[in-house]
Every structure is written in C-alpha cells, then in structure tokens.
JSON list of C-alpha atoms in Angstrom, two decimals:
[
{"chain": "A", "resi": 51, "resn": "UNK", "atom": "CA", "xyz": [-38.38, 3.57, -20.96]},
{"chain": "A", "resi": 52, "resn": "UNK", "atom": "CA", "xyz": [-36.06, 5.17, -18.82]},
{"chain": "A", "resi": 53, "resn": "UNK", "atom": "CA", "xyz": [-38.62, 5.37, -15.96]},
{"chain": "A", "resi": 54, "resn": "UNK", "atom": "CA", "xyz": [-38.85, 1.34, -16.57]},
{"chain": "A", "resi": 55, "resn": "UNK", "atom": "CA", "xyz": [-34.44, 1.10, -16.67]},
{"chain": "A", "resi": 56, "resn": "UNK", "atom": "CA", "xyz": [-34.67, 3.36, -13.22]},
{"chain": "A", "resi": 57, "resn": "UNK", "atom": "CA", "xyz": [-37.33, 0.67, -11.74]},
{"chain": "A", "resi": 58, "resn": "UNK", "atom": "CA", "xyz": [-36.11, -2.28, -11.99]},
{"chain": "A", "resi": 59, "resn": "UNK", "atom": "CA", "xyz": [-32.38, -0.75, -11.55]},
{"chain": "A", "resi": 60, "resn": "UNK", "atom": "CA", "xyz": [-34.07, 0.52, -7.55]},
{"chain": "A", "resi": 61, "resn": "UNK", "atom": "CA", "xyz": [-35.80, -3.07, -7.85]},
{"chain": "A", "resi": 62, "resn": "UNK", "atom": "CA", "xyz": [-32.64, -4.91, -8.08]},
{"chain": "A", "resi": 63, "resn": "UNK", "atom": "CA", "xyz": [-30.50, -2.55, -5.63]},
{"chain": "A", "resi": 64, "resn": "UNK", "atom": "CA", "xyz": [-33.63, -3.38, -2.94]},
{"chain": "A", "resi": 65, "resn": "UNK", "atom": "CA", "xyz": [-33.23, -7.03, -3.62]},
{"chain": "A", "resi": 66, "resn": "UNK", "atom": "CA", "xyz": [-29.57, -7.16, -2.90]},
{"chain": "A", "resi": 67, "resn": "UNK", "atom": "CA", "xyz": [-29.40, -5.37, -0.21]},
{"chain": "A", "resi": 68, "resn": "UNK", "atom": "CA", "xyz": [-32.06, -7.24, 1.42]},
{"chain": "A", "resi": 69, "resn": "UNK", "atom": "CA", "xyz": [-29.95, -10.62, 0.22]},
{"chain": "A", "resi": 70, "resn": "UNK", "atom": "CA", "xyz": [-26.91, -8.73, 1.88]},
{"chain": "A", "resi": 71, "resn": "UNK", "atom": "CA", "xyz": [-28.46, -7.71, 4.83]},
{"chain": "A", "resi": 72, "resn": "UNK", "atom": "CA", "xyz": [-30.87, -9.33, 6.64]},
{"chain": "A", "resi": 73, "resn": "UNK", "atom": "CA", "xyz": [-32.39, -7.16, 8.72]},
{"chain": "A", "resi": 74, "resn": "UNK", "atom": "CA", "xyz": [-32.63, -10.00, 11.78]},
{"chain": "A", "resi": 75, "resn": "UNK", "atom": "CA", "xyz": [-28.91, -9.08, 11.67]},
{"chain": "A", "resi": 76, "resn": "UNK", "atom": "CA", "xyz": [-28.81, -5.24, 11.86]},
{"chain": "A", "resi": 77, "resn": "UNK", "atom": "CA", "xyz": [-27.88, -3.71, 14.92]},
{"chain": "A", "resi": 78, "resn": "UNK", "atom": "CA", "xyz": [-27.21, 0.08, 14.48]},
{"chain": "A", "resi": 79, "resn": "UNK", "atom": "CA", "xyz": [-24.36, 1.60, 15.85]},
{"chain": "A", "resi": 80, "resn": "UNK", "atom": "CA", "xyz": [-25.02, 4.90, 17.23]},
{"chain": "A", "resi": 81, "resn": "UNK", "atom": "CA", "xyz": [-27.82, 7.44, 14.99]},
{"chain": "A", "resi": 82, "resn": "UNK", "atom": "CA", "xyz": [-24.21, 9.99, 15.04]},
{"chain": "A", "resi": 83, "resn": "UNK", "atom": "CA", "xyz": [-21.77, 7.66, 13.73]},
{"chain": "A", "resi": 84, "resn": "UNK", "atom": "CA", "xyz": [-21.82, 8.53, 9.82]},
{"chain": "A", "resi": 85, "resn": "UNK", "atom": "CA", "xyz": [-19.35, 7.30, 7.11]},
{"chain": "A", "resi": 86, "resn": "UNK", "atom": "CA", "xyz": [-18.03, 8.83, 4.34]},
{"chain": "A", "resi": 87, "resn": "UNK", "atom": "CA", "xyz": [-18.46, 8.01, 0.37]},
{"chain": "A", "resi": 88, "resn": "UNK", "atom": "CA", "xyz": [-16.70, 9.55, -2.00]},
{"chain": "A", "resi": 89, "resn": "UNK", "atom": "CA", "xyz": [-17.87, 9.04, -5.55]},
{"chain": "A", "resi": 90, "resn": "UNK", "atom": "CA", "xyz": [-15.73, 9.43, -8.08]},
{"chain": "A", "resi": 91, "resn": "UNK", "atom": "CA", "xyz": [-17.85, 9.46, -11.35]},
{"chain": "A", "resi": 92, "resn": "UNK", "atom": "CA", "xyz": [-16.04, 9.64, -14.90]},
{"chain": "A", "resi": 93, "resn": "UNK", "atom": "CA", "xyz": [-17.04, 7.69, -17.89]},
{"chain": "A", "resi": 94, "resn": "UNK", "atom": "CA", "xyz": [-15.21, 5.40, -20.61]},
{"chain": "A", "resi": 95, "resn": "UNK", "atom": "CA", "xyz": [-14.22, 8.82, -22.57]},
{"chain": "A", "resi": 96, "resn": "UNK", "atom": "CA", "xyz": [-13.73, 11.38, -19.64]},
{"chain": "A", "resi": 97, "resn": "UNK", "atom": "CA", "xyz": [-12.31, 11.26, -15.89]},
{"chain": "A", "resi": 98, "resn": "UNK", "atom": "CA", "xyz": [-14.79, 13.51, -14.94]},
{"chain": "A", "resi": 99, "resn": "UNK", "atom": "CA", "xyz": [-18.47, 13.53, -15.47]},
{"chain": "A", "resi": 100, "resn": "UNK", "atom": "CA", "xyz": [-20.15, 16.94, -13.96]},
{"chain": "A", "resi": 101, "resn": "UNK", "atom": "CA", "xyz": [-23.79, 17.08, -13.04]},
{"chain": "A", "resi": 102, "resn": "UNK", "atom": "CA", "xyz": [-24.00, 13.15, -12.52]},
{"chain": "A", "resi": 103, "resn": "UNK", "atom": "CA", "xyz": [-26.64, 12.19, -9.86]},
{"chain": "A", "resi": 104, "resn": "UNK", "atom": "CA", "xyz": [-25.82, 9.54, -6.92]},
{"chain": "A", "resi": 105, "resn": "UNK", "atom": "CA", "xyz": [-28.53, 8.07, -5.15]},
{"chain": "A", "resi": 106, "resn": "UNK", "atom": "CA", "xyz": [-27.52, 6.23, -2.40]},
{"chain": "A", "resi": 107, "resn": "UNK", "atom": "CA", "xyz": [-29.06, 3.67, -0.69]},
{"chain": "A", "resi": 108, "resn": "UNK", "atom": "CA", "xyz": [-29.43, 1.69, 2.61]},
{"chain": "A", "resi": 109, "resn": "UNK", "atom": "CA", "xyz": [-30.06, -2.03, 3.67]},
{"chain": "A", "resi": 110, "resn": "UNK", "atom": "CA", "xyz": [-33.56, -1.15, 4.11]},
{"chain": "A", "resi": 111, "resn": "UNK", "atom": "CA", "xyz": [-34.21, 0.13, 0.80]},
{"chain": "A", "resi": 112, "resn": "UNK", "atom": "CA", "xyz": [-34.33, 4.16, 1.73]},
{"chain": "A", "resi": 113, "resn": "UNK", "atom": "CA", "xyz": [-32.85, 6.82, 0.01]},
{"chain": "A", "resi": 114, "resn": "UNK", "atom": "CA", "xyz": [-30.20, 8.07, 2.42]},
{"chain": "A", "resi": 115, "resn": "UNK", "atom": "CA", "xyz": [-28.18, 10.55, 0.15]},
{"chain": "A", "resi": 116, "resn": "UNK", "atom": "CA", "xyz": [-28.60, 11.65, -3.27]},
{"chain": "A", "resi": 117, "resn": "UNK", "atom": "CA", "xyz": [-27.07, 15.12, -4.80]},
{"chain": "A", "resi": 118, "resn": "UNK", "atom": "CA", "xyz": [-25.05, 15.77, -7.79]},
{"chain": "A", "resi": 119, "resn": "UNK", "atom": "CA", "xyz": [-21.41, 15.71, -8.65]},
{"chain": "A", "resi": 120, "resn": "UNK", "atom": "CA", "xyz": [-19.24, 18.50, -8.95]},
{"chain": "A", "resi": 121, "resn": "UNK", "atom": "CA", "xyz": [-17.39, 20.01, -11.70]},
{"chain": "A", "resi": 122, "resn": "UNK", "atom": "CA", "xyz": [-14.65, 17.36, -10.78]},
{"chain": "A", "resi": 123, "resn": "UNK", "atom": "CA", "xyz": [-17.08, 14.55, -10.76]},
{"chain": "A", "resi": 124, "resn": "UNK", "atom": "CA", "xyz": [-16.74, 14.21, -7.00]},
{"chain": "A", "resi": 125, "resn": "UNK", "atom": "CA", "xyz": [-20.10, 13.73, -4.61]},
{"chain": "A", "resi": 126, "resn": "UNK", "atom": "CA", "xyz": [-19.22, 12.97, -1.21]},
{"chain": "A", "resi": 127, "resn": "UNK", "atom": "CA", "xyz": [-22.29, 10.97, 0.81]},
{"chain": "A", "resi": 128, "resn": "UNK", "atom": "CA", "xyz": [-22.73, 11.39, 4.44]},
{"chain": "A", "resi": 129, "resn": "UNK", "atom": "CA", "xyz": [-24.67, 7.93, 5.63]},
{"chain": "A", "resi": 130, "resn": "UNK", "atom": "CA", "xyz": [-25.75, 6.05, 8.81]},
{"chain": "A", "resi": 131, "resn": "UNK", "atom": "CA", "xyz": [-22.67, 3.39, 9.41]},
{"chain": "A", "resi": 132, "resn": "UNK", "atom": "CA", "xyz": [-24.28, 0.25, 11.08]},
{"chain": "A", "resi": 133, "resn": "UNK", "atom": "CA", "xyz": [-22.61, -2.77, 13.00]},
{"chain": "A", "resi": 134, "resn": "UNK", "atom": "CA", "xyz": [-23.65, -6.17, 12.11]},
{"chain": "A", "resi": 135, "resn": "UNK", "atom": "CA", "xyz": [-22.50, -9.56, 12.96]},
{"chain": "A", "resi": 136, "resn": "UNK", "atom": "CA", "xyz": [-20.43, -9.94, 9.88]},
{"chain": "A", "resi": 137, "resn": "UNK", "atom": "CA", "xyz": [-18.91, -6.66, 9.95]},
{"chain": "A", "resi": 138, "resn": "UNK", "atom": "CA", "xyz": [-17.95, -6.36, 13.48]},
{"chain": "A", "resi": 139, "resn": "UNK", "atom": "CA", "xyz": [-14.25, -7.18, 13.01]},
{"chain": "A", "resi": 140, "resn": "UNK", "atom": "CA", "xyz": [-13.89, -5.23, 9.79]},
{"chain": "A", "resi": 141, "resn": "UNK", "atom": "CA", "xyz": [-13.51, -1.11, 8.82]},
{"chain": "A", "resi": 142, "resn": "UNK", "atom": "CA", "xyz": [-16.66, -1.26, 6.73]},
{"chain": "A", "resi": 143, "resn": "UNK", "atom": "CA", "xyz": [-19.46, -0.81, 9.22]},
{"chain": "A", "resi": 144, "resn": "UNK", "atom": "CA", "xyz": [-22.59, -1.31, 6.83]},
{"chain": "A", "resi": 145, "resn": "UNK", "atom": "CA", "xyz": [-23.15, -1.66, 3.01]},
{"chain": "A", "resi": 146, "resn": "UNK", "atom": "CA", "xyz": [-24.90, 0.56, 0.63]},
{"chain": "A", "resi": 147, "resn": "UNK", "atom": "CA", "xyz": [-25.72, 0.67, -2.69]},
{"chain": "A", "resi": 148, "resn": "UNK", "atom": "CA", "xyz": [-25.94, 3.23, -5.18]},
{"chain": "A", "resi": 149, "resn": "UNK", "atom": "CA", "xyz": [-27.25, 4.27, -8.70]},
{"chain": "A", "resi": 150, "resn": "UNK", "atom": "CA", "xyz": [-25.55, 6.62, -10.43]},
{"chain": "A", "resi": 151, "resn": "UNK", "atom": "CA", "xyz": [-27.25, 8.47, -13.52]},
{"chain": "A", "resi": 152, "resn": "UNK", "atom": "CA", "xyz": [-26.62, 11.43, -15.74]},
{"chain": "A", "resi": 153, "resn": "UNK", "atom": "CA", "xyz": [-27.75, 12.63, -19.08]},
{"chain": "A", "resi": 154, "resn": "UNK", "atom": "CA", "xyz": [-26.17, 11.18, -21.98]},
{"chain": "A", "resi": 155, "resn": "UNK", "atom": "CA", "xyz": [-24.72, 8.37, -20.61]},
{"chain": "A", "resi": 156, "resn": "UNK", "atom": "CA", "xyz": [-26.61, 5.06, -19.36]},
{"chain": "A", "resi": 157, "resn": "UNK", "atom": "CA", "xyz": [-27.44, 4.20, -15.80]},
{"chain": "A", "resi": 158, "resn": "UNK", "atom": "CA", "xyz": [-24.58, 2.20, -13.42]},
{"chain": "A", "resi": 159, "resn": "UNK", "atom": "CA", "xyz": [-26.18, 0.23, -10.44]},
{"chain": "A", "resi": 160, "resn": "UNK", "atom": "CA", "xyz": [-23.42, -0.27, -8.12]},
{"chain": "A", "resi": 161, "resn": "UNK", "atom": "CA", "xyz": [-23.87, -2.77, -5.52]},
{"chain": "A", "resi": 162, "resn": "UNK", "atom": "CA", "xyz": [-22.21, -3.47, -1.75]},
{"chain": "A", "resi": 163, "resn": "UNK", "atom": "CA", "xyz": [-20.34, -0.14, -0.95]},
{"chain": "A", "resi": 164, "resn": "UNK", "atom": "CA", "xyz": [-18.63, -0.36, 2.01]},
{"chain": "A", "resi": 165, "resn": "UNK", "atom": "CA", "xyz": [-19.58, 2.33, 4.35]},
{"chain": "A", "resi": 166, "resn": "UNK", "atom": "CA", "xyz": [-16.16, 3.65, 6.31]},
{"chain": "A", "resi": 167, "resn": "UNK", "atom": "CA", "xyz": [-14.75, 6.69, 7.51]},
{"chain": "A", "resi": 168, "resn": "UNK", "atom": "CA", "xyz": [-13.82, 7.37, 3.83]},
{"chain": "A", "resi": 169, "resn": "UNK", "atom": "CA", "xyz": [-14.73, 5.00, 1.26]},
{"chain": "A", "resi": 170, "resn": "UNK", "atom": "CA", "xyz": [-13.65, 6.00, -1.90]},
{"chain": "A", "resi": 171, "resn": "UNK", "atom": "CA", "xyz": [-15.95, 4.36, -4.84]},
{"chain": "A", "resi": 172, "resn": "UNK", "atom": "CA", "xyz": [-14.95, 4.95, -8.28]},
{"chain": "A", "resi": 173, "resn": "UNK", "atom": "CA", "xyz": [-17.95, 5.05, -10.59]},
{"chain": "A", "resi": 174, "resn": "UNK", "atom": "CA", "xyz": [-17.51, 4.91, -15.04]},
{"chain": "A", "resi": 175, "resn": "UNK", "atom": "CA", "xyz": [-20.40, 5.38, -16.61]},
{"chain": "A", "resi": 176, "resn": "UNK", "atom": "CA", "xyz": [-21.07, 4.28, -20.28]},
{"chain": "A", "resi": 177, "resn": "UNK", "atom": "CA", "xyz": [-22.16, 7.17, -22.88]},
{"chain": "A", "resi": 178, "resn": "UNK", "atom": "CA", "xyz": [-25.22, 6.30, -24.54]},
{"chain": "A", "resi": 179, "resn": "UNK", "atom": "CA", "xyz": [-24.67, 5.49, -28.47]},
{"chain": "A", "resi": 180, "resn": "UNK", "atom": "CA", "xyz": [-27.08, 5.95, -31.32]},
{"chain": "A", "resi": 181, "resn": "UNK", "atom": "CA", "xyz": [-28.34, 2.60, -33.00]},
{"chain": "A", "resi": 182, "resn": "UNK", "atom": "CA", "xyz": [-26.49, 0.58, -30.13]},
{"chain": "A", "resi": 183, "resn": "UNK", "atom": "CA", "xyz": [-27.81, -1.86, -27.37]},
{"chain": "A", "resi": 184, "resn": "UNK", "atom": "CA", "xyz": [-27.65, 0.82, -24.48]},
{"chain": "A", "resi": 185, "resn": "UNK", "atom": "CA", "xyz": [-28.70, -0.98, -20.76]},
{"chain": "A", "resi": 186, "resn": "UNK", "atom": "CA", "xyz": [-27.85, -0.03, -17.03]},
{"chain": "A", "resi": 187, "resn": "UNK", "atom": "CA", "xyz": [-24.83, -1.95, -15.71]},
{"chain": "A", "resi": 188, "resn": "UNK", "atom": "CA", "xyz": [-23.58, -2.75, -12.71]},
{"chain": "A", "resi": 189, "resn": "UNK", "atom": "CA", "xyz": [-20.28, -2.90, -10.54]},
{"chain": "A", "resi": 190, "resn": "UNK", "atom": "CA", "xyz": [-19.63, -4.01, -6.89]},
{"chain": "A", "resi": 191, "resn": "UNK", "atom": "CA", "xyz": [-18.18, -1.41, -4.37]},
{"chain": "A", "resi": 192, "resn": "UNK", "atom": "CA", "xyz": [-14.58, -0.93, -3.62]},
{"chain": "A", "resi": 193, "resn": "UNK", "atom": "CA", "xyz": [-13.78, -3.07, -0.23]},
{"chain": "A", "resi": 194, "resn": "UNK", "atom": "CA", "xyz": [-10.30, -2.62, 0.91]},
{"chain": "A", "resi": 195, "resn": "UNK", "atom": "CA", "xyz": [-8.20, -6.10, -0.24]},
{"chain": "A", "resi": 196, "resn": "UNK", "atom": "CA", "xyz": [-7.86, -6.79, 3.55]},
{"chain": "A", "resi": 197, "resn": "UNK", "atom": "CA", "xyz": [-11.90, -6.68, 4.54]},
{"chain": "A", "resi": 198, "resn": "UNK", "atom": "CA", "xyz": [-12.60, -8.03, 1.59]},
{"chain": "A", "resi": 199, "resn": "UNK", "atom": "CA", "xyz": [-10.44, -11.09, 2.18]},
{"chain": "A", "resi": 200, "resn": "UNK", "atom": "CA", "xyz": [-11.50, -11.47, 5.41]},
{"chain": "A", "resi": 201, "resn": "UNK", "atom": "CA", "xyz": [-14.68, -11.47, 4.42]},
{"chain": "A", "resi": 202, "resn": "UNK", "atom": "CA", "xyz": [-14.32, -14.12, 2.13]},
{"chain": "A", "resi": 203, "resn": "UNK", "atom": "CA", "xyz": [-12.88, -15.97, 4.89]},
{"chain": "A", "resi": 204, "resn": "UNK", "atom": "CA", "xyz": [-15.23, -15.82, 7.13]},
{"chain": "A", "resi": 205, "resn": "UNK", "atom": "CA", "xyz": [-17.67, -17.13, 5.17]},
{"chain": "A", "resi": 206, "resn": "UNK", "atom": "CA", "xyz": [-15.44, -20.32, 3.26]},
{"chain": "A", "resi": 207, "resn": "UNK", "atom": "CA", "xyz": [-14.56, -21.45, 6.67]},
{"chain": "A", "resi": 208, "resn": "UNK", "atom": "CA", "xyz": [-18.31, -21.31, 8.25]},
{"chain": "A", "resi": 209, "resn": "UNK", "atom": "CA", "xyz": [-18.35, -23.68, 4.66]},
{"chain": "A", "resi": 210, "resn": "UNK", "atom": "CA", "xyz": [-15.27, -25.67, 6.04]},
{"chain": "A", "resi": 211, "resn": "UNK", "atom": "CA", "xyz": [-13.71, -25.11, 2.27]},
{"chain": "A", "resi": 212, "resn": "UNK", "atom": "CA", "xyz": [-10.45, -25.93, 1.51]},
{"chain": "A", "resi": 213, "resn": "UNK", "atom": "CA", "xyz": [-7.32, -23.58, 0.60]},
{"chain": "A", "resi": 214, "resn": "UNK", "atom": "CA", "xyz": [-6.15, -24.10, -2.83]},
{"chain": "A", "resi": 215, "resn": "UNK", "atom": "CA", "xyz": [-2.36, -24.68, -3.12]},
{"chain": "A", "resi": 216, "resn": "UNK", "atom": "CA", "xyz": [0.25, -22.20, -3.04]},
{"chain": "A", "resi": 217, "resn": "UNK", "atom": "CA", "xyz": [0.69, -19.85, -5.99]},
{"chain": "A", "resi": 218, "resn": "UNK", "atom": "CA", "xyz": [4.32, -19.65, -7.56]},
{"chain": "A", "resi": 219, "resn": "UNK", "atom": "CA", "xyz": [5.60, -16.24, -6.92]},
{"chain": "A", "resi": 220, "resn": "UNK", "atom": "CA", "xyz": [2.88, -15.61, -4.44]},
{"chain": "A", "resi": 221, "resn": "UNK", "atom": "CA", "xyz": [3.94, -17.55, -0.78]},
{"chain": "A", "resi": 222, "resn": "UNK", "atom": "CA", "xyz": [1.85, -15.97, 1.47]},
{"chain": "A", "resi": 223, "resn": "UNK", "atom": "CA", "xyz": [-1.16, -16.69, 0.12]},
{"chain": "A", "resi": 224, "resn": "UNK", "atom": "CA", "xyz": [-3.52, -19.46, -1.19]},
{"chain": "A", "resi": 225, "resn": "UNK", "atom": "CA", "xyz": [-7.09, -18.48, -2.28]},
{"chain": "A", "resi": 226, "resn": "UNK", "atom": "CA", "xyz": [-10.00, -20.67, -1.30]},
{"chain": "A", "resi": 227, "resn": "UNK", "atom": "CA", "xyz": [-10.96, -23.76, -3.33]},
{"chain": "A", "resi": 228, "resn": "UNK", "atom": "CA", "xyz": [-14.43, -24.58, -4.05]},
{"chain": "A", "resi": 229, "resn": "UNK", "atom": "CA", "xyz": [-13.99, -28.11, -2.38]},
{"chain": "A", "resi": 230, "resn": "UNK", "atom": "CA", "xyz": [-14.68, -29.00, 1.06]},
{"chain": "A", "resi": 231, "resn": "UNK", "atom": "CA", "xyz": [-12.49, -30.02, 3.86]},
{"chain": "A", "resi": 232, "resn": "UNK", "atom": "CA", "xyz": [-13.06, -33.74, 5.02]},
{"chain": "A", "resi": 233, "resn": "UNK", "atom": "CA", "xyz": [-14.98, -34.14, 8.00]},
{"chain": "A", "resi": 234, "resn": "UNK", "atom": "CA", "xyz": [-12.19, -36.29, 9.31]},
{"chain": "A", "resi": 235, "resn": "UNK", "atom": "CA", "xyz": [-10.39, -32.93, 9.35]},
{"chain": "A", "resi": 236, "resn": "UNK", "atom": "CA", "xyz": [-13.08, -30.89, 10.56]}
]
C-alpha cells in the first residue's frame, strides 16, 4: 500500500508541476546558480522529526535532492534555480515540489516551493494512528507575502479582474474580486 500512497503522491507532484510549469516557458538561468531550501520537518506532536526523508523535485519531474533530516529536523536542498517568464520580476527563481516521508507518520506532498537564495519551508507531518483513516496530505510552499501577491497580480490583471473594496482597518490594500472589469474600462 505504501508503494501505491508513494505513486500516486510522485504522480500528482509530476502533474502539478507540469500544470505550473510549462516547459515552453523554462529558460534556465545559469547550470551554477543554485537556491537554497531549508526544510523544517516536525509533526502535529513534536517540532522536530529526525530521520525524515525529503525528496525534492523539479518542473520536469526529476529527483534533484533527496537526503534525510537531522537530529533538529532540518535538511537543507541545494537545487537548480531557473528564470521563467512569470518569475522574472520576483525572488523565487523556479518552483519545486517535495514529498516528505518518515516512519510512523504519513506522507506530506508539498507543492510549489519557491526556489530562492534561502527558502525556508516548514513541513508537519501527521503520525500515523491505529484504526484511523491515515492518507498523504498536502500543503503549498512558503512564498514570501510580497511574491506571492505579486503573483497573484500578475495573473488577475492578464484576467482584467476587479479589486474588491477596501477592508476596514486595512487601507492599503484591497484583494482581488472574482468579477471582471468592464471592457468599457479596459
């Protein structure tokens, strides 16, 4: 079974990064720029979890890092950054993903890991518990609040969406509405 949980878990980090990234869009960097991932792996009883292994992977699907954390629950990753048109403005140069497993707990799929010059990516895994449901899960990665929110707006205004209104408390910004701007205002 777990050989089945592990397989569709790589199936389904493949398939999102290849919804990420197309690969039309990929345009590498230089082969010696590298970024930095720091996993932090802990669990919903401990803040650390020892012996825990990462396996990291790139846009194209490959393996590109995989090792074991520490007795502080610390693996650090040393992958390939990449520029692409959507990332060109922002820190994060390239996404990975990751799966993150380790005896006694249940897998964690995390998805869209910003690679930077140090990207820290906290990771919580879920023990596994006797005559329980017990599954993989899955997270997103940790983008900084200002790549994240420009990444969000580049996209809703390629979409010509519409702010929402202001929040009370909160003048200096308006999130996106689902709605689209008139094409009178376009």
């Amino acid at each position: 079974m777990m050989k089945r949980l592990m397989g569709y878990a790589g199936w389904l980090a493949l398939m999102l990064a290849a919804l990420v990234m197309p690969m039309s869009r990929v345009a590498v960097v230089h082969a010696s720029d590298r970024g930095e991932i720091e996993f932090r792996v802990g669990s919903s009883n401990s803040t650390t979890v020892a012996g825990a292994r990462v396996i990291v992977i790139n846009h194209e699907g490959k393996v590109v890092s995989t090792g074991l954390t520490d007795t502080q629950g610390l693996f650090i990753a040393h992958v390939p950054m990449y520029k692409a048109k959507w990332n060109e403005r922002y820190d994060a140069k390239g996404v990975v993903n990751a799966i993150v497993v380790a005896d006694g707990y249940n897998e964690q799929a995390v998805f869209v890991i910003p690679i930077t010059e140090h990207t820290i990516q906290p990771v919580i895994l879920q023990p596994i518990r006797p005559n329980a449901r017990n599954a993989p899960s899955v997270s997103l990665g940790n983008f900084s609040s200002y790549d994240l929110a420009g990444y969000i707006d580049r996209y809703a205004s390629e979409l010509h969406l519409k702010r929402q209104g202001p929040i009370p408390g909160e003048p200096s910004y308006s999130p996106w509405s689902a709605q689209q701007a008139s094409t009178s205002s376009r």
